[in-house]
mmCIF file of C-alpha atoms and ligand atoms in Angstrom:
data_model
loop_
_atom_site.group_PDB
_atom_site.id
_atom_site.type_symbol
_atom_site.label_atom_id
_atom_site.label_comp_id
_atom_site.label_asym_id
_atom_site.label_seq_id
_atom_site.Cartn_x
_atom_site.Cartn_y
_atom_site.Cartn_z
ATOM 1 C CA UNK M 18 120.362 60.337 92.284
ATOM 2 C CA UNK M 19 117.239 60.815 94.514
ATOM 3 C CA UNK M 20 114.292 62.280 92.648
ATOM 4 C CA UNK M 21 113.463 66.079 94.214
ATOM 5 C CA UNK M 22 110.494 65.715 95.743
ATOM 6 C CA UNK M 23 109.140 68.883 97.486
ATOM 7 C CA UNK M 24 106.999 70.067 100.132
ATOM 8 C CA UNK M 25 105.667 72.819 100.643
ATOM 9 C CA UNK M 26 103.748 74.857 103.770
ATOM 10 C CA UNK M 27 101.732 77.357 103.244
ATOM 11 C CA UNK M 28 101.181 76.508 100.190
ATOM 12 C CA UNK M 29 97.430 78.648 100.244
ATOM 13 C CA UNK M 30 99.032 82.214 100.795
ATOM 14 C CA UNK M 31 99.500 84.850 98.566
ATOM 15 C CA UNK M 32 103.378 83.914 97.627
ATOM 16 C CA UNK M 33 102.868 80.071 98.174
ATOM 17 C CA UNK M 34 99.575 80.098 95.621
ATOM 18 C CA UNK M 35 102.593 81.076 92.708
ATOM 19 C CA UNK M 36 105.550 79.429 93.988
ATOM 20 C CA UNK M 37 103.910 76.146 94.061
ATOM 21 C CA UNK M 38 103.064 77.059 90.684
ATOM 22 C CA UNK M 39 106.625 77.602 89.228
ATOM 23 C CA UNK M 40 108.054 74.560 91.421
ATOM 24 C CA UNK M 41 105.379 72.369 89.909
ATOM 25 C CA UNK M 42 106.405 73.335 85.785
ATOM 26 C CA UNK M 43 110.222 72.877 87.248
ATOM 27 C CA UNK M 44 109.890 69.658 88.749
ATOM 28 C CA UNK M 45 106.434 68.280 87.748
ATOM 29 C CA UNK M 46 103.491 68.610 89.857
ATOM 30 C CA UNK M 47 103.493 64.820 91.100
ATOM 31 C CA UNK M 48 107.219 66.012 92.932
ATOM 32 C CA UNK M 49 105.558 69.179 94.257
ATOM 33 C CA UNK M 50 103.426 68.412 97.947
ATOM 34 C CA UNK M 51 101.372 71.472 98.892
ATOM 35 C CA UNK M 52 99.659 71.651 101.903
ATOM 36 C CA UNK M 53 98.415 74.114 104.112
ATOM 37 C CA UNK M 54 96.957 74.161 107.548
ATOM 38 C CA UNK M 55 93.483 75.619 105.995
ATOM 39 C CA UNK M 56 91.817 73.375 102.849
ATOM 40 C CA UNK M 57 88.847 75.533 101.566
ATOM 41 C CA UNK M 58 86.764 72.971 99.953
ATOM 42 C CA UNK M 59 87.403 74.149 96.397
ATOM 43 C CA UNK M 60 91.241 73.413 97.040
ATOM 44 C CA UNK M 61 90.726 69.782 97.847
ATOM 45 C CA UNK M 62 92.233 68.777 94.796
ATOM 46 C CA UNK M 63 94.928 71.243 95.213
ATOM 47 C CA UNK M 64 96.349 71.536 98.839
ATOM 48 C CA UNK M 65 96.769 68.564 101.389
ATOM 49 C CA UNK M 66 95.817 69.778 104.799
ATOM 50 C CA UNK M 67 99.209 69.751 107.304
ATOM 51 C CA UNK M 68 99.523 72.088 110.231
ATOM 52 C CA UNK M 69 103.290 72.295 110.182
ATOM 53 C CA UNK M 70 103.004 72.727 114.288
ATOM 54 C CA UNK M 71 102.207 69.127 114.335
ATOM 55 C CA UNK M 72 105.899 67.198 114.347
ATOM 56 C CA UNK M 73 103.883 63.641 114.135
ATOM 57 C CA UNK M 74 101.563 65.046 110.387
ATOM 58 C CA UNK M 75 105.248 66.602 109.056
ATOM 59 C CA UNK M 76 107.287 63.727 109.775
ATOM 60 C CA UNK M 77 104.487 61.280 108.322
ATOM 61 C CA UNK M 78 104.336 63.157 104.672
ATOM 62 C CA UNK M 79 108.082 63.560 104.716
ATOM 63 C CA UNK M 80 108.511 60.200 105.049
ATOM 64 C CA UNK M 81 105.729 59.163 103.112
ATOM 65 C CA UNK M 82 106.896 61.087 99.751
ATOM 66 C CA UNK M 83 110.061 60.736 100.790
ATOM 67 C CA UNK M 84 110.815 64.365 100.338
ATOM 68 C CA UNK M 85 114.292 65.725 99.643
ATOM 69 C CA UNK M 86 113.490 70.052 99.822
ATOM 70 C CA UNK M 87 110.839 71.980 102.367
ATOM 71 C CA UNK M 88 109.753 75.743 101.294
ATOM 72 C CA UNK M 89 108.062 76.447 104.715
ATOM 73 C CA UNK M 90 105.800 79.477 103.873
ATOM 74 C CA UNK M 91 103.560 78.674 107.048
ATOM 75 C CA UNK M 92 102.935 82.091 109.100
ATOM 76 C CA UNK M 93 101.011 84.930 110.731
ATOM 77 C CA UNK M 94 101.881 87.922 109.019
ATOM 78 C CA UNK M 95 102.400 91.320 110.321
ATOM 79 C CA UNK M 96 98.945 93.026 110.753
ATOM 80 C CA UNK M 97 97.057 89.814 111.599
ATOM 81 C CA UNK M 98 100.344 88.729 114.217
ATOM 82 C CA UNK M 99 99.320 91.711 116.586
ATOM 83 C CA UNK M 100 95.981 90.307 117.283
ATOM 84 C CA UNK M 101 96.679 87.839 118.965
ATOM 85 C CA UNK M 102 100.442 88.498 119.369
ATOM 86 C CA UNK M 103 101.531 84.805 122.014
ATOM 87 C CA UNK M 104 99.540 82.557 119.421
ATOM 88 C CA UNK M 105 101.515 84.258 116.693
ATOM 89 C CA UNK M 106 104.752 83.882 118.187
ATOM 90 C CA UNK M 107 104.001 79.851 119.215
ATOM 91 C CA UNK M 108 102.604 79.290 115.418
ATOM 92 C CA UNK M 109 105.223 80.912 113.800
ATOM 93 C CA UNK M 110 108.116 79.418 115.747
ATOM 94 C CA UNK M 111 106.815 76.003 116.797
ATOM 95 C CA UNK M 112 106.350 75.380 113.138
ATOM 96 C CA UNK M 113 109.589 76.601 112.257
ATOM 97 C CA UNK M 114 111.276 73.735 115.219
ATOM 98 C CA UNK M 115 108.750 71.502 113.413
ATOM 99 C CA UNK M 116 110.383 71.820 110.084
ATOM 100 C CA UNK M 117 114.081 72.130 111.258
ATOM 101 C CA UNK M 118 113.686 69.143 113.052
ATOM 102 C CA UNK M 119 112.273 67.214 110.576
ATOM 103 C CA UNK M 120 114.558 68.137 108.202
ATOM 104 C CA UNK M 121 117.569 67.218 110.057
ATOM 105 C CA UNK M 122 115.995 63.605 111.116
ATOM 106 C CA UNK M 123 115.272 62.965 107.324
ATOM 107 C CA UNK M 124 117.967 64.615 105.707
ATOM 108 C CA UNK M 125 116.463 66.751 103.864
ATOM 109 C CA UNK M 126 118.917 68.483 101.385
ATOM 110 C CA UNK M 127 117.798 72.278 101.300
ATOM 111 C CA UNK M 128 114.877 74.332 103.626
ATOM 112 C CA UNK M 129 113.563 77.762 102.421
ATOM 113 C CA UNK M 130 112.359 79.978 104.993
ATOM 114 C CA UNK M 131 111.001 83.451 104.590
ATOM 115 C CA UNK M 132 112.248 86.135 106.645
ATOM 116 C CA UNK M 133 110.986 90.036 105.926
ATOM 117 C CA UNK M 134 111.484 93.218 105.840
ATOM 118 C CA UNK M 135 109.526 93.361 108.950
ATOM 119 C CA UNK M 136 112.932 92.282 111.454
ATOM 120 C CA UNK M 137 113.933 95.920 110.519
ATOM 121 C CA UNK M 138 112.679 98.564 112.738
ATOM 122 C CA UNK M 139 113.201 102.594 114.487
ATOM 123 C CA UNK M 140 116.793 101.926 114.950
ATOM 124 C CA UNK M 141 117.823 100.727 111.267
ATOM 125 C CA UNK M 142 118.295 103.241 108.495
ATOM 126 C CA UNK M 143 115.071 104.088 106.384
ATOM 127 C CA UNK M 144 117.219 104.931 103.308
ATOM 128 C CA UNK M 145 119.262 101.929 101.492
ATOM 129 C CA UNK M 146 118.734 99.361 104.637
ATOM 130 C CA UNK M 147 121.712 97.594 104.840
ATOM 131 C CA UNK M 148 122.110 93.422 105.835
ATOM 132 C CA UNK M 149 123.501 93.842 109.110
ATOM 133 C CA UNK M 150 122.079 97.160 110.146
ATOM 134 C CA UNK M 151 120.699 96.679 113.871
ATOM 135 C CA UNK M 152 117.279 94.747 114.084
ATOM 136 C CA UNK M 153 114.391 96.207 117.065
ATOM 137 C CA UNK M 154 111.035 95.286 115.001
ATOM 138 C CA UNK M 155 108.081 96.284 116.236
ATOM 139 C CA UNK M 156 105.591 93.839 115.536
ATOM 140 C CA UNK M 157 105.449 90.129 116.568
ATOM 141 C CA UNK M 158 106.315 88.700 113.476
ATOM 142 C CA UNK M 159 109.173 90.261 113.536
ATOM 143 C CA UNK M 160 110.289 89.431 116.292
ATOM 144 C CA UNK M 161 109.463 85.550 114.996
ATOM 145 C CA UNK M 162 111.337 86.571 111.766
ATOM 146 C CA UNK M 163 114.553 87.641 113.771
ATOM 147 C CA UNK M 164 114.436 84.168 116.191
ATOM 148 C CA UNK M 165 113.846 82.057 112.539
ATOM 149 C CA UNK M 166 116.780 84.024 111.165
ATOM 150 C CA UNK M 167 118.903 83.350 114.363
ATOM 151 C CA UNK M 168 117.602 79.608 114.238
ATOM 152 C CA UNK M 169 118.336 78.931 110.960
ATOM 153 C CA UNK M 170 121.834 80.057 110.878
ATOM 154 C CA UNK M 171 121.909 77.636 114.590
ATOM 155 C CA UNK M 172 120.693 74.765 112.493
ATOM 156 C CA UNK M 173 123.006 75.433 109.688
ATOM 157 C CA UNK M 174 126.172 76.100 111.783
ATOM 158 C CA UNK M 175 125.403 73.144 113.832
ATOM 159 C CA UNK M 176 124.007 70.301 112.061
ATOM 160 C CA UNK M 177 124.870 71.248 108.629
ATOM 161 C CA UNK M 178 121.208 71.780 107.441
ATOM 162 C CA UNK M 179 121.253 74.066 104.060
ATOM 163 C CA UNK M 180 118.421 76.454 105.034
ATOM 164 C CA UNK M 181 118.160 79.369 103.382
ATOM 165 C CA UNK M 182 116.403 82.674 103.850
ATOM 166 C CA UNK M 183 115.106 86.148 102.016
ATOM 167 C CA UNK M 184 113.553 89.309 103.663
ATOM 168 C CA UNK M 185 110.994 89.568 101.528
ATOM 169 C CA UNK M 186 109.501 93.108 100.568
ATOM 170 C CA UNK M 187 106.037 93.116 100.327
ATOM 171 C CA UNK M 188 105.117 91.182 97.499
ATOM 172 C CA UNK M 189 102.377 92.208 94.901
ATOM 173 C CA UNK M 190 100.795 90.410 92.602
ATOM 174 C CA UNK M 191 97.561 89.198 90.803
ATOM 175 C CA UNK M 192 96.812 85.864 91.369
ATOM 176 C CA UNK M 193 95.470 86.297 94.941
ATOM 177 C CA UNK M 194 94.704 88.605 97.591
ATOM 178 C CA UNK M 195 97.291 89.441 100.204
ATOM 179 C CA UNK M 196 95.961 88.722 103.476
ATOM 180 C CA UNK M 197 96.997 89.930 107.131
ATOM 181 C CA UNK M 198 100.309 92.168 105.987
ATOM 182 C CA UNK M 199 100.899 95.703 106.263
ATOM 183 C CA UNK M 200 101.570 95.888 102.246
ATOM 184 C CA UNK M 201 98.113 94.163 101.416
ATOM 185 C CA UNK M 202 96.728 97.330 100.317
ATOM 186 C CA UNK M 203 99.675 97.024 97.488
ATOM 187 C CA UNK M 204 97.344 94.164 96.529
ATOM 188 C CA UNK M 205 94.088 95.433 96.988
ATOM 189 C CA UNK M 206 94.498 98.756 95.379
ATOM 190 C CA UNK M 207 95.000 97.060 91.833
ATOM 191 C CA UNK M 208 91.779 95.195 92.090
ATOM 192 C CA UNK M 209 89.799 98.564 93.004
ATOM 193 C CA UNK M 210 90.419 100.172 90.473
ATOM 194 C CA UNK M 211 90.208 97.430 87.881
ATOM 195 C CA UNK M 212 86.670 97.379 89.002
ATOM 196 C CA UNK M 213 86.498 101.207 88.644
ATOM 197 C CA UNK M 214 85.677 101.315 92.541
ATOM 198 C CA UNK M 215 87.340 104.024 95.008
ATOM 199 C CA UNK M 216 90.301 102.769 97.175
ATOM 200 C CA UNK M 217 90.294 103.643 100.971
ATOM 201 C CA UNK M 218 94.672 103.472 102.058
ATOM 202 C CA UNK M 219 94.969 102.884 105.628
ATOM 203 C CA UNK M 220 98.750 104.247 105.316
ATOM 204 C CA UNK M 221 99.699 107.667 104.776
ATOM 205 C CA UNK M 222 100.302 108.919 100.797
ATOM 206 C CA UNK M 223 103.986 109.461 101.359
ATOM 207 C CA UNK M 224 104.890 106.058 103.647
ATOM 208 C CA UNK M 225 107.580 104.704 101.222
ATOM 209 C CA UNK M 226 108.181 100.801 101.530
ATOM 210 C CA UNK M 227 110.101 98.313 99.964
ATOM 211 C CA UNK M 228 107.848 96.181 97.305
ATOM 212 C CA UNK M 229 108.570 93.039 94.881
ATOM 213 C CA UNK M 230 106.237 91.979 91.683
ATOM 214 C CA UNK M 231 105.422 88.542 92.596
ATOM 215 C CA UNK M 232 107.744 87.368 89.620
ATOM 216 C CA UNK M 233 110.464 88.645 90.537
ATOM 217 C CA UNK M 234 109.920 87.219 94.555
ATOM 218 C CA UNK M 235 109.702 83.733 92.805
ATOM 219 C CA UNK M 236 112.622 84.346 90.539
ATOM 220 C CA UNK M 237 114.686 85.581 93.532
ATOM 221 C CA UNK M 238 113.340 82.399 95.709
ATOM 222 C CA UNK M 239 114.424 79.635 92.997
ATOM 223 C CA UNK M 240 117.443 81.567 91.983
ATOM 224 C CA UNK M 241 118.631 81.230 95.593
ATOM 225 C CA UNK M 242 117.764 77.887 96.138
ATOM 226 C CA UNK M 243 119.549 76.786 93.290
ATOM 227 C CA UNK M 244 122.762 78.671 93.882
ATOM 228 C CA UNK M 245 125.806 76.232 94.747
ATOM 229 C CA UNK M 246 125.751 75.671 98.456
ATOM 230 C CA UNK M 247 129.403 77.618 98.349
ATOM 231 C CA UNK M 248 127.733 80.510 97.253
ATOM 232 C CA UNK M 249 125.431 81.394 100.414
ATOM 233 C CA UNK M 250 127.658 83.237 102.817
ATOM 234 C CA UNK M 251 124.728 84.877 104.771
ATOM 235 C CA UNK M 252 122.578 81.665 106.860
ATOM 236 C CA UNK M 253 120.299 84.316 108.286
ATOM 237 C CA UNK M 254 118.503 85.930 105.475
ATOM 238 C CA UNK M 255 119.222 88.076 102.431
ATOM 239 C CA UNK M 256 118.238 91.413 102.223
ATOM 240 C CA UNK M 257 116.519 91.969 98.408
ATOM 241 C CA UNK M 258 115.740 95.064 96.733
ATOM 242 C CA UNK M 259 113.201 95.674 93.931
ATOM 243 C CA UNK M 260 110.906 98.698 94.264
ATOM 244 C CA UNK M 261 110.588 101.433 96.571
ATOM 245 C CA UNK M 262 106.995 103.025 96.475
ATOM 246 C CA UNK M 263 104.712 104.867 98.015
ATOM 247 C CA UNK M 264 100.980 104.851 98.122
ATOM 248 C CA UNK M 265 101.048 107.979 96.099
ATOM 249 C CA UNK M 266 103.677 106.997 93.497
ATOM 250 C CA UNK M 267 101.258 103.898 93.370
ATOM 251 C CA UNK M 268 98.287 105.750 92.269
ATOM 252 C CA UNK M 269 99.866 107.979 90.156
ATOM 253 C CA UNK M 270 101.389 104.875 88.113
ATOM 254 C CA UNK M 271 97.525 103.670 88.055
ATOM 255 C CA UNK M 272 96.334 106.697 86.617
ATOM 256 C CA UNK M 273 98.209 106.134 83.308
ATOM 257 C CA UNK M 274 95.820 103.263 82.783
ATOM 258 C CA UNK M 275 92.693 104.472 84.965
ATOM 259 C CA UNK M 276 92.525 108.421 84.923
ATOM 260 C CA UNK M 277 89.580 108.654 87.158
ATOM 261 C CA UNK M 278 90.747 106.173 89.965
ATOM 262 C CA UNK M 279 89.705 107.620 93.942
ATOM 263 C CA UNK M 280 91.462 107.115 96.517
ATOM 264 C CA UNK M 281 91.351 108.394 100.112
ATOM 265 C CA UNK M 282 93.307 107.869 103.015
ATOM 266 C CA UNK M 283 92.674 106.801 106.631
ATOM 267 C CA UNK M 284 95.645 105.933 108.198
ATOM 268 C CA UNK M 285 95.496 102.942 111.129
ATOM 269 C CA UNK M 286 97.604 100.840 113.189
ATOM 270 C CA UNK M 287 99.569 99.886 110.008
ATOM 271 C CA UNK M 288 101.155 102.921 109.277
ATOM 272 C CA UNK M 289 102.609 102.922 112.806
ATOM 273 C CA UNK M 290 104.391 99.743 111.370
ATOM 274 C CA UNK M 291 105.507 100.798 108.059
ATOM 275 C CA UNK M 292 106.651 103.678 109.896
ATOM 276 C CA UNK M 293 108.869 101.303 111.133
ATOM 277 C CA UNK M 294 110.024 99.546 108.595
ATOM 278 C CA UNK M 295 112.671 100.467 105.518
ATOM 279 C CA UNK M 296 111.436 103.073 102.874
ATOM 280 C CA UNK M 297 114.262 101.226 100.580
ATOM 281 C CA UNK M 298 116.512 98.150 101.108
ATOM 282 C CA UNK M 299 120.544 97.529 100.378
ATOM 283 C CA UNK M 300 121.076 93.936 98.364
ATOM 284 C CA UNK M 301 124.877 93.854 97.961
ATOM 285 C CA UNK M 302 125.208 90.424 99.652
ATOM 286 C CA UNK M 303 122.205 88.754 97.587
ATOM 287 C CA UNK M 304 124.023 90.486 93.988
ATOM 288 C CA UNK M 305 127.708 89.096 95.155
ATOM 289 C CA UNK M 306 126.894 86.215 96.028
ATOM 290 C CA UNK M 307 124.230 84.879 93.919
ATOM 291 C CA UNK M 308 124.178 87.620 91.223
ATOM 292 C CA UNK M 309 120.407 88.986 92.749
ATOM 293 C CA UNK M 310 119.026 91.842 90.364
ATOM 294 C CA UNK M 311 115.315 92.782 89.762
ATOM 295 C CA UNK M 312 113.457 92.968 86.710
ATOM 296 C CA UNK M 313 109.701 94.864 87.363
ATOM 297 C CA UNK M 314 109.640 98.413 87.257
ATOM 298 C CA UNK M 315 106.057 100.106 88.868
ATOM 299 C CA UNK M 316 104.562 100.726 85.492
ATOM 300 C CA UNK M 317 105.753 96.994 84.342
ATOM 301 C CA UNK M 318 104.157 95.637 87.698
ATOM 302 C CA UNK M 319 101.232 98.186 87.001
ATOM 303 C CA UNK M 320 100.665 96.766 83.347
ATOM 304 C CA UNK M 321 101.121 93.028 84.334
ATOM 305 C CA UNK M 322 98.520 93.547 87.104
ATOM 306 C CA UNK M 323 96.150 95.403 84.589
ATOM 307 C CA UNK M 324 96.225 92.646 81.909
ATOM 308 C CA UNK M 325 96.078 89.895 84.537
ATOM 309 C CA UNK M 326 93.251 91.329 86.538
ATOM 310 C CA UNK M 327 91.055 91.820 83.430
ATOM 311 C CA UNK M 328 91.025 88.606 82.713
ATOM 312 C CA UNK M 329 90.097 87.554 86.011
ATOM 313 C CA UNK M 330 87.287 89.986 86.038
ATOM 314 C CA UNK M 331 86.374 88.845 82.462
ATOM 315 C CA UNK M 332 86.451 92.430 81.678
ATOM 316 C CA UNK M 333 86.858 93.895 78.208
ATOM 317 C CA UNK M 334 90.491 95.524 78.008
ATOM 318 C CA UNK M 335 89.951 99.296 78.768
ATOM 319 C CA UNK M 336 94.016 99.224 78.300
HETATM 320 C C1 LIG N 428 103.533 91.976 105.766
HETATM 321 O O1 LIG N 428 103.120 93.068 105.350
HETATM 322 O O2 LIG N 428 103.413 91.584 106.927
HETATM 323 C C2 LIG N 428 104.265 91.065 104.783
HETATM 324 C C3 LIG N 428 105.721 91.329 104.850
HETATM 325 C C4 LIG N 428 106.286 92.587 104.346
HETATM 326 O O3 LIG N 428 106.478 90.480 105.325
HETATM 327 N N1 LIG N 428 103.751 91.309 103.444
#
């Protein structure tokens, strides 16, 4: 049987950093190609540079290491996708044709693509959003995670190609910074106060959305990539539930650890789009048909973050 080898886009981001990670200690890191469109100099040794536009670069490292799974990760995010919303569109959908293409030409057994909780919007219900409530996002990358959705159900219905998809929450975790979502400040907040420093939150105190520890968004990713192909009955993307929290349920859960943490908040053009976005999400689908439950509680996230992000900051435990 064909060794797995696997590439990966994206690979720099907050969720590709760790996936990369696990995928490397499951199949060894000589089967695991990460690249990413960016190389900071300090991740020479680390990332191979591929923009996953670019059909001619993909094809060449496909066939080159002869690769037999994709995790395309490659994307503008939310907040950063409505600066510049036409380039965010043609990045985040020409790469997707990229890798769907590729993958079909080579034969590639399985594609992961992430889809979010961003292709919800007004219409859909806050409370418990369910898989096939209706979909009018608000931001660009929505509207890119919608078309990948559609596209990847095309591509499976069509040619056969096993691609498949989860709306992630927004994901928080330690090992890097979120960058250009509407959750970052899920991120960001940890890191504040682990340096004892006050935290400005651009949403409002009570703006509820759905949230993941970044262990358990791995652990859902690999768990539904290795499900038996029979299994995956939805070819757009699974709704997954974890956490539902709010910047002031976040703070309070802080507290226990860092009594005299400040925050303030001034609200901009993000909490217009997690107004528009789930406060909580339905799973059924992802539990029936590949037995999808979460582990992290806040407080677990909040003490996983705490230990972690001491040690980064080589600071003594104030735990
Ligand atoms: C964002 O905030 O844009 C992302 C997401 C929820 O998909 N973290």
């Amino acid at each position: 049987m064909k060794k797995k080898k696997i590439l990966v886009t994206g690979a720099g981001g907050q969720l590709g950093t760790v996936l990369v990670k696990a995928l490397q200690d499951r199949k060894g890191k000589e089967n695991v190609i990460a690249t990413d469109v960016y190389v900071k100099p300090e991740m020479q040794n680390i990332l191979v540079s591929l923009d996953a536009t670019n059909i001619k670069a993909v094809e060449e490292i496909v066939e080159k290491n002869d690769i037999t799974e994709i995790y395309h990760l490659a994307a503008i995010l939310s907040a950063k996708g409505e600066e510049r919303p036409l380039q965010t569109w043609d990045i985040n959908l020409k790469s997707l044709f990229t890798i769907f293409e590729v993958a079909c030409k080579y034969k590639i057994n399985k594609v992961f693509f992430p889809s979010s909780i961003a292709v919800f919007g007004n219409s859909a219900p806050k409370q418990n959003t369910p898989q096939n409530a209706y979909l009018d996002p608000t931001t660009v990358y929505g509207i890119s995670k919608i078309a990948g959705e559609q596209w990847a159900n095309y591509y499976f219905s069509k040619y056969g190609l096993d691609v498949r998809s989860l709306r992630y929450p927004g994901i928080i975790g330690h090992q890097s910074l979120a960058g250009g979502g509407t959750t970052d400040y899920a991120v960001d907040i940890y890191h504040k106060a682990v340096k004892k420093e006050a935290f400005e939150c651009y949403l409002n105190e009570n703006t509820a959305l759905p949230m993941i520890f970044m262990t358990d968004a791995v652990r859902a990713t690999l768990e539904l990539m290795d499900a038996p192909k029979h299994c995956i009955k939805t070819r757009t993307s699974y709704n997954i539930n974890a956490l539902s929290v709010t910047p002031k349920q976040l703070v309070t859960s802080i507290k226990k650890w860092y009594p005299d943490f400040k925050v303030c908040y001034k609200e901009d053009f993000r909490e217009k789009i997690a107004q528009s976005w789930p406060s909580s999400i339905l799973d059924t689908q992802a539990q029936e048909d590949w037995n999808w439950e979460p582990h992290y509680k806040l407080d677990d996230v909040s003490n996983e973050m705490f230990i972690e992000l001491n040690k980064k900051y080589n600071l003594h435990s104030q735990l």
